[in-house]
Coordinates of C-alpha atoms in Angstrom, one line a residue:
M1 CA -166.0 61.2 -1.9
Q2 CA -163.0 62.5 0.2
C3 CA -160.8 61.6 3.3
D4 CA -160.6 63.4 5.9
P5 CA -157.4 62.8 8.3
I6 CA -158.4 61.9 12.0
E7 CA -155.5 61.4 13.8
R8 CA -152.5 63.9 12.0
K9 CA -153.7 67.0 10.0
L10 CA -153.1 65.8 6.7
S11 CA -155.7 66.1 3.4
A12 CA -155.7 64.1 0.5
S13 CA -153.8 64.6 -3.2
S14 CA -156.1 64.5 -6.1
I15 CA -155.3 61.3 -9.0
P16 CA -153.4 63.1 -11.7
D17 CA -154.9 62.6 -14.8
R18 CA -151.6 61.2 -16.1
P19 CA -148.4 60.2 -15.2
A20 CA -146.5 63.4 -14.5
S21 CA -142.6 63.9 -16.6
F22 CA -140.0 63.8 -14.9
H23 CA -136.1 64.3 -14.5
A24 CA -134.7 61.5 -16.0
M25 CA -131.0 60.7 -14.7
I26 CA -128.6 57.6 -15.9
G27 CA -126.7 55.5 -13.8
P28 CA -124.7 56.0 -10.2
H29 CA -121.8 55.6 -12.3
S30 CA -121.7 57.9 -15.4
S31 CA -120.6 61.0 -14.8
Q32 CA -123.9 62.9 -16.8
S33 CA -126.3 61.6 -14.4
V34 CA -123.8 63.0 -11.4
T35 CA -123.8 66.7 -13.6
R36 CA -127.3 66.6 -13.3
R37 CA -128.0 65.8 -9.8
L38 CA -125.5 68.5 -9.2
Q39 CA -127.6 71.1 -11.4
T40 CA -130.7 70.1 -9.0
S41 CA -131.5 71.5 -5.6
I42 CA -132.5 68.7 -2.9
S43 CA -134.8 70.5 -0.2
V44 CA -135.1 67.2 2.5
I45 CA -138.6 67.5 4.6
L46 CA -137.8 65.9 8.3
N47 CA -140.1 64.2 10.5
A48 CA -137.8 64.7 13.6
G49 CA -139.9 62.7 15.9
A50 CA -140.3 59.8 13.4
G51 CA -139.7 56.4 14.5
G52 CA -137.9 57.7 17.8
T53 CA -135.4 58.6 15.0
D54 CA -132.1 61.4 17.4
P55 CA -132.7 64.3 14.7
Q56 CA -129.6 66.2 15.6
A57 CA -127.6 62.9 14.6
F58 CA -129.9 61.9 11.9
R59 CA -129.4 65.5 10.2
R60 CA -125.4 65.3 10.7
E61 CA -125.5 62.5 8.9
V62 CA -127.5 63.5 6.0
E63 CA -125.6 67.0 5.8
Q64 CA -122.2 65.2 5.7
E65 CA -123.1 63.3 2.9
L66 CA -124.4 66.6 0.7
S67 CA -122.1 68.5 1.5
V68 CA -120.1 68.1 -1.5
P69 CA -119.5 70.9 -4.2
G70 CA -122.2 72.1 -6.6
V71 CA -124.7 70.2 -4.2
A72 CA -127.3 72.8 -2.9
Y73 CA -129.3 71.4 -1.1
D74 CA -131.6 72.2 2.5
I75 CA -133.4 71.0 5.5
V76 CA -136.9 71.6 6.2
E77 CA -137.7 70.4 10.0
I78 CA -141.1 69.2 10.7
K79 CA -141.2 69.5 14.8
P80 CA -144.3 69.5 16.8
G81 CA -147.0 72.1 16.7
T82 CA -146.0 73.1 13.4
D83 CA -148.6 72.5 10.1
F84 CA -146.8 69.4 8.1
L85 CA -149.1 69.7 5.5
E86 CA -148.7 73.6 4.7
I87 CA -145.0 73.1 4.5
G88 CA -144.8 70.2 2.3
R89 CA -146.8 71.7 0.3
Q90 CA -144.7 75.2 0.0
T91 CA -140.9 73.2 -0.2
V92 CA -142.5 70.9 -3.0
L93 CA -144.3 74.2 -4.8
R94 CA -140.4 75.6 -4.8
A95 CA -138.8 72.4 -6.2
K96 CA -141.8 72.4 -9.0
Q97 CA -140.7 76.0 -9.8
T98 CA -136.6 75.4 -9.8
G99 CA -136.6 72.0 -11.2
G100 CA -135.2 70.4 -7.7
I101 CA -136.4 67.4 -5.9
V102 CA -137.7 66.9 -2.4
V103 CA -136.4 64.0 0.0
A104 CA -138.6 62.9 2.8
A105 CA -136.9 61.5 5.4
G106 CA -138.8 60.3 8.3
G107 CA -141.6 56.7 8.3
D108 CA -144.4 55.6 6.3
G109 CA -146.6 58.3 7.2
T110 CA -144.3 60.9 6.4
I111 CA -143.2 59.6 3.1
N112 CA -146.7 59.1 2.2
T113 CA -147.8 63.3 2.9
V114 CA -145.1 64.1 0.7
A115 CA -145.6 61.8 -2.0
G116 CA -149.1 62.4 -2.2
L117 CA -148.0 66.3 -2.9
C118 CA -144.9 65.6 -5.4
C119 CA -147.3 63.1 -7.2
E120 CA -150.1 66.0 -7.5
L121 CA -146.9 68.7 -8.6
G122 CA -145.2 66.4 -10.4
V123 CA -141.8 66.2 -8.5
T124 CA -139.9 63.5 -8.3
L125 CA -139.6 62.4 -4.6
G126 CA -136.1 61.0 -3.1
V127 CA -136.2 59.2 0.5
I128 CA -134.3 58.7 3.5
P129 CA -136.3 56.0 6.1
A130 CA -136.4 56.6 9.5
G131 CA -139.7 54.7 10.3
T132 CA -140.7 51.7 12.3
F133 CA -141.1 49.3 9.3
N134 CA -139.8 51.7 6.1
Y135 CA -141.6 48.8 3.3
F136 CA -142.3 51.5 1.0
A137 CA -138.1 52.5 0.8
R138 CA -137.3 48.5 1.2
D139 CA -139.6 47.7 -1.2
L140 CA -137.3 50.0 -4.0
G141 CA -134.0 49.1 -2.1
I142 CA -133.8 52.3 -0.8
P143 CA -131.4 52.1 2.3
N144 CA -132.0 51.9 5.8
E145 CA -129.2 53.8 6.8
P146 CA -129.2 57.9 7.0
A147 CA -125.7 58.7 5.4
A148 CA -126.1 55.4 2.6
A149 CA -129.9 56.7 1.6
A150 CA -128.7 60.6 1.2
R151 CA -125.4 59.2 -0.7
L152 CA -128.3 57.6 -2.6
L153 CA -129.5 60.9 -4.1
L154 CA -126.6 61.7 -5.8
T155 CA -125.9 58.5 -7.4
G156 CA -129.3 56.5 -7.6
K157 CA -131.6 56.9 -10.8
T158 CA -135.2 58.0 -10.8
E159 CA -137.9 54.9 -11.6
Q160 CA -141.7 56.2 -12.4
I161 CA -143.9 53.4 -9.7
S162 CA -147.4 52.9 -9.6
V163 CA -149.5 54.3 -6.2
G164 CA -152.8 53.7 -4.9
Y165 CA -155.1 56.2 -4.3
V166 CA -158.5 55.3 -2.2
N167 CA -161.3 58.1 -2.1
G168 CA -158.4 60.8 -3.8
R169 CA -156.0 59.9 -1.0
I170 CA -152.5 58.0 -2.5
F171 CA -151.2 54.9 -0.1
L172 CA -147.8 53.3 -1.2
N173 CA -147.8 50.1 1.0
N174 CA -151.6 49.9 1.7
A175 CA -155.6 50.6 2.8
S176 CA -157.2 48.7 5.0
F177 CA -160.7 49.0 7.0
G178 CA -162.1 47.1 9.6
L179 CA -160.2 45.5 12.8
Y180 CA -157.3 47.3 10.9
S181 CA -157.7 50.7 12.2
K182 CA -158.3 48.9 16.2
V183 CA -154.8 47.2 15.4
I184 CA -153.3 51.1 14.3
R185 CA -155.0 53.0 17.6
N186 CA -153.7 49.9 19.8
R187 CA -150.2 50.2 18.3
E188 CA -149.9 53.8 19.1
D189 CA -150.8 53.1 22.5
H190 CA -148.5 51.0 23.2
K191 CA -145.7 52.8 21.4
A192 CA -146.2 55.6 23.4
R193 CA -146.1 53.8 26.9
F194 CA -143.3 51.2 26.0
G195 CA -141.2 53.0 22.9
R196 CA -141.2 53.1 19.3
F197 CA -139.3 49.6 18.6
R198 CA -140.6 46.3 16.1
L199 CA -141.0 44.2 18.8
V200 CA -143.5 46.6 20.1
A201 CA -145.8 47.4 17.3
V202 CA -145.5 43.8 16.2
Y203 CA -147.1 42.4 19.7
S204 CA -149.7 45.3 19.8
A205 CA -150.9 44.1 16.3
V206 CA -150.9 41.0 17.8
V207 CA -153.2 41.3 20.9
S208 CA -155.6 43.8 18.8
L209 CA -156.5 40.8 16.4
L210 CA -157.0 38.2 19.0
R211 CA -159.0 40.4 20.7
G212 CA -161.5 40.7 17.3
V213 CA -164.1 43.4 15.7
R214 CA -167.8 43.3 15.5
P215 CA -168.1 41.6 11.7
F216 CA -170.0 43.9 9.2
M217 CA -171.5 43.2 6.1
V218 CA -169.8 45.1 2.6
R219 CA -170.6 45.7 -0.3
M220 CA -167.6 45.2 -3.1
R221 CA -167.8 45.7 -6.8
V222 CA -164.9 44.4 -8.8
G223 CA -165.3 45.0 -12.6
N224 CA -168.6 44.0 -13.7
E225 CA -168.9 41.6 -10.6
M226 CA -170.2 42.4 -7.3
L227 CA -169.3 41.0 -4.1
L228 CA -171.5 40.9 -0.8
R229 CA -169.1 39.2 2.4
R230 CA -169.3 38.8 5.9
T231 CA -166.1 40.2 7.2
T232 CA -163.6 41.9 9.9
M233 CA -161.1 43.7 8.0
V234 CA -160.6 44.3 3.7
F235 CA -156.7 44.6 3.1
V236 CA -155.4 46.4 0.0
S237 CA -151.6 46.0 -0.7
N238 CA -149.7 47.8 -3.6
N239 CA -146.5 46.6 -1.7
A240 CA -144.7 44.4 -3.1
L241 CA -142.2 43.0 -0.3
Q242 CA -145.6 43.4 2.1
I243 CA -147.8 41.4 0.1
A244 CA -144.5 39.1 -0.3
K245 CA -144.8 38.4 3.4
L246 CA -148.9 37.7 4.1
D247 CA -148.5 35.6 0.6
A248 CA -146.2 34.5 -1.5
K249 CA -148.5 33.5 -4.0
V250 CA -150.9 36.4 -3.9
A251 CA -147.1 38.1 -4.3
E252 CA -146.3 36.5 -7.9
T253 CA -149.6 37.3 -9.6
T254 CA -150.2 40.9 -8.5
P255 CA -148.9 42.9 -11.5
E256 CA -146.3 45.7 -11.0
D257 CA -149.5 47.6 -12.1
G258 CA -152.1 46.1 -9.5
M259 CA -153.4 45.7 -5.8
A260 CA -153.4 42.7 -3.8
V261 CA -157.0 42.6 -1.5
F262 CA -157.1 40.4 1.3
V263 CA -160.6 40.0 3.0
L264 CA -160.7 38.5 6.7
R265 CA -163.9 36.2 7.9
P266 CA -164.9 36.0 11.3
T267 CA -162.4 33.9 13.3
S268 CA -162.3 32.2 16.5
R269 CA -159.4 33.2 18.7
L270 CA -157.7 29.5 18.4
D271 CA -158.1 30.2 14.3
M272 CA -156.3 33.7 14.4
V273 CA -154.0 31.9 16.3
R274 CA -153.1 29.6 13.5
L275 CA -153.5 32.2 10.5
L276 CA -151.5 34.6 12.4
L277 CA -148.5 31.9 12.5
R278 CA -149.5 30.9 8.8
G279 CA -148.9 35.0 8.0
A280 CA -145.6 34.7 9.8
F281 CA -144.7 31.8 7.6
R282 CA -146.2 33.2 4.5
Q283 CA -148.3 30.4 4.4
L284 CA -151.8 32.2 4.0
A285 CA -152.7 31.3 0.4
N286 CA -155.7 28.7 0.1
D287 CA -156.5 29.4 4.2
P288 CA -160.5 29.8 4.3
Y289 CA -160.6 32.6 6.7
L290 CA -158.9 34.3 4.0
E291 CA -160.4 35.3 1.0
T292 CA -158.1 37.5 -1.6
F293 CA -157.4 38.6 -5.6
C294 CA -156.1 40.8 -7.6
T295 CA -157.3 43.1 -9.8
D296 CA -156.6 47.3 -10.3
A297 CA -159.8 49.2 -9.0
F298 CA -163.2 48.4 -7.0
D299 CA -165.4 50.3 -5.2
T300 CA -166.6 48.8 -2.0
E301 CA -169.2 50.4 0.7
T302 CA -171.0 49.5 3.6
N303 CA -173.9 49.8 6.2
K304 CA -172.2 53.4 7.2
P305 CA -171.9 57.1 5.6
Y306 CA -168.4 56.9 6.6
V307 CA -165.1 54.9 7.1
D308 CA -162.2 55.0 9.1
V309 CA -159.4 53.8 6.6
V310 CA -156.2 53.5 7.7
V311 CA -153.8 55.1 5.3
D312 CA -149.7 53.9 4.9
G313 CA -150.4 54.0 9.2
E314 CA -152.8 57.0 9.4
I315 CA -156.1 57.1 10.1
V316 CA -158.3 59.0 7.8
R317 CA -162.0 59.3 8.0
C318 CA -163.3 58.7 4.8
E319 CA -167.4 59.0 3.2
A320 CA -168.7 56.0 1.4
P321 CA -168.8 54.6 -1.2
L322 CA -164.8 53.8 -0.6
S323 CA -163.4 53.6 -4.5
F324 CA -160.0 52.3 -4.6
R325 CA -157.4 53.2 -8.2
V326 CA -154.3 52.4 -9.1
A327 CA -152.7 55.1 -10.9
P328 CA -149.8 53.4 -13.0
R329 CA -145.9 54.7 -12.8
A330 CA -147.5 57.9 -11.4
L331 CA -144.7 58.9 -9.0
G332 CA -140.6 59.5 -9.9
V333 CA -138.6 58.3 -7.1
I334 CA -135.3 57.6 -7.1
V335 CA -133.6 54.1 -6.3
P336 CA -130.7 52.0 -6.6
A337 CA -129.7 52.5 -10.5
E338 CA -127.6 49.0 -10.0
T339 CA -131.0 47.4 -8.0
D340 CA -134.0 45.5 -9.8
T341 CA -136.8 47.5 -7.6
N342 CA -138.6 45.0 -8.6
D343 CA -137.3 41.7 -7.2
H344 CA -135.5 42.0 -3.2
P345 CA -136.0 38.0 -2.5
E346 CA -133.0 38.1 0.3
A347 CA -134.5 41.5 1.8
I348 CA -138.1 40.2 1.4
A349 CA -136.7 36.1 3.8
R350 CA -134.8 37.9 6.0
Q351 CA -137.3 40.4 6.9
S352 CA -140.1 37.4 7.4
S353 CA -137.5 35.1 9.7
I354 CA -137.4 38.6 11.8
D355 CA -141.2 39.4 11.6
A356 CA -141.8 35.3 12.1
E357 CA -140.0 35.3 15.6
G358 CA -141.7 38.3 16.7
V359 CA -145.2 36.8 15.6
A360 CA -144.6 33.7 17.1
K361 CA -142.9 35.2 20.3
A362 CA -146.5 37.8 20.6
G363 CA -148.9 34.8 19.9
R364 CA -147.5 32.4 22.5
D365 CA -147.9 35.2 24.8
A366 CA -151.2 36.1 24.4
T367 CA -152.8 33.3 24.5

C-alpha cells in the first residue's frame, strides 16, 4: 500500500522502526549550546515559489542571520522544473554524513517533503516558514519572520516530535480524503487566478465546501471496533493548533502521540454554512453532522482501489486500504528553547479570531 504523487513529483518516506537519535541541544543562552551549533553545518533548502515569497529578499534575510563567525551554511534554492525530491535527498544525505542539520524554507508542502527525508535518515530538521498558513511552524512556536526563524537555528533546542503516516507517507499537519481533495484543487485554481493570499484560500475552501461532493461509504477499523459510515470527508489531524481551531474539546483530549479524526456526515448547504460558522468559532463539539474520535492508529477503506488523499496540502494517490499511524517522537526539530511547544493559547486565540472573520465573510458571500 503506497501513495503516488499526483500534483507534484514527490514520494513517500518509510516509517522508522524506532525514533532516530539526534544531536541534543541545550538552551539558547548556554554557551555550550551555541558552541555545539557552531560546529554543525546548516543546509537550507529554499522553495523559491512558496507562498508568493520574494526569494531574493527572503534569502538575504536568512543569509544575514547565518553569516556569523563559526557558522558553516549553504542555501540550496529549488526552482521550477527542478527535481525537488532528488535535491532534497542528496542534501539530507550529506547532512547525515557530516552530522549537520537540514532546514526547510517554504510552506507546509515543502516542509513535509524535507521532514519525510529527515525522519527517514535520522537528520535534525530546522524550519523557516514561507507558506500561506504555516500550521506546523506555528504549532511549534517557530516565528513566521524569516530573520527570526533563521536566528532560531542558532539559539534553539532540538525536540523530538511525533508524526503521522498514511500508507508510509508522512504528514505533519493533516491527511484527508473526500471533499477536502476537491477543496485543495479549487484552492490552487483560485490562488493561480487571484494570488496566494490567506483570504483567497479561505474563500475558496468555503465555496468548495458549500458545493459539496457525492457521499460515499467508508469502513474504518479502530482497534477491535469496525465502523461503517456514510460520509463526504474523513479528516485526520495531528497538529495541536489545527485541532484546537476545529474543536477545543477534542484538542484537550487528543494526546501528544495521537491524532484526531473528523468524519463529516452528508449535509445540506444550510447545514454546511452553520457547520462552518461553528467551526470558525471552535464550537464543533457534539455537532450532529460531525463525528470525532482520537486514536494512534486506524485503517479505512472504500469501494475504490485507489483514494486521492490530501497530505499537508498536497494531493497524492494512495492504494486502498488506507493505514493511518502515529510514529512517536520520530522527528527531531529545532524549536524555541524557552517555549512550551505543546501549548500556545495566545497564538491559537489570535489566529482563530482572524480565521473566524474570514470564514464568516466567505460564508455570507457564497450564500
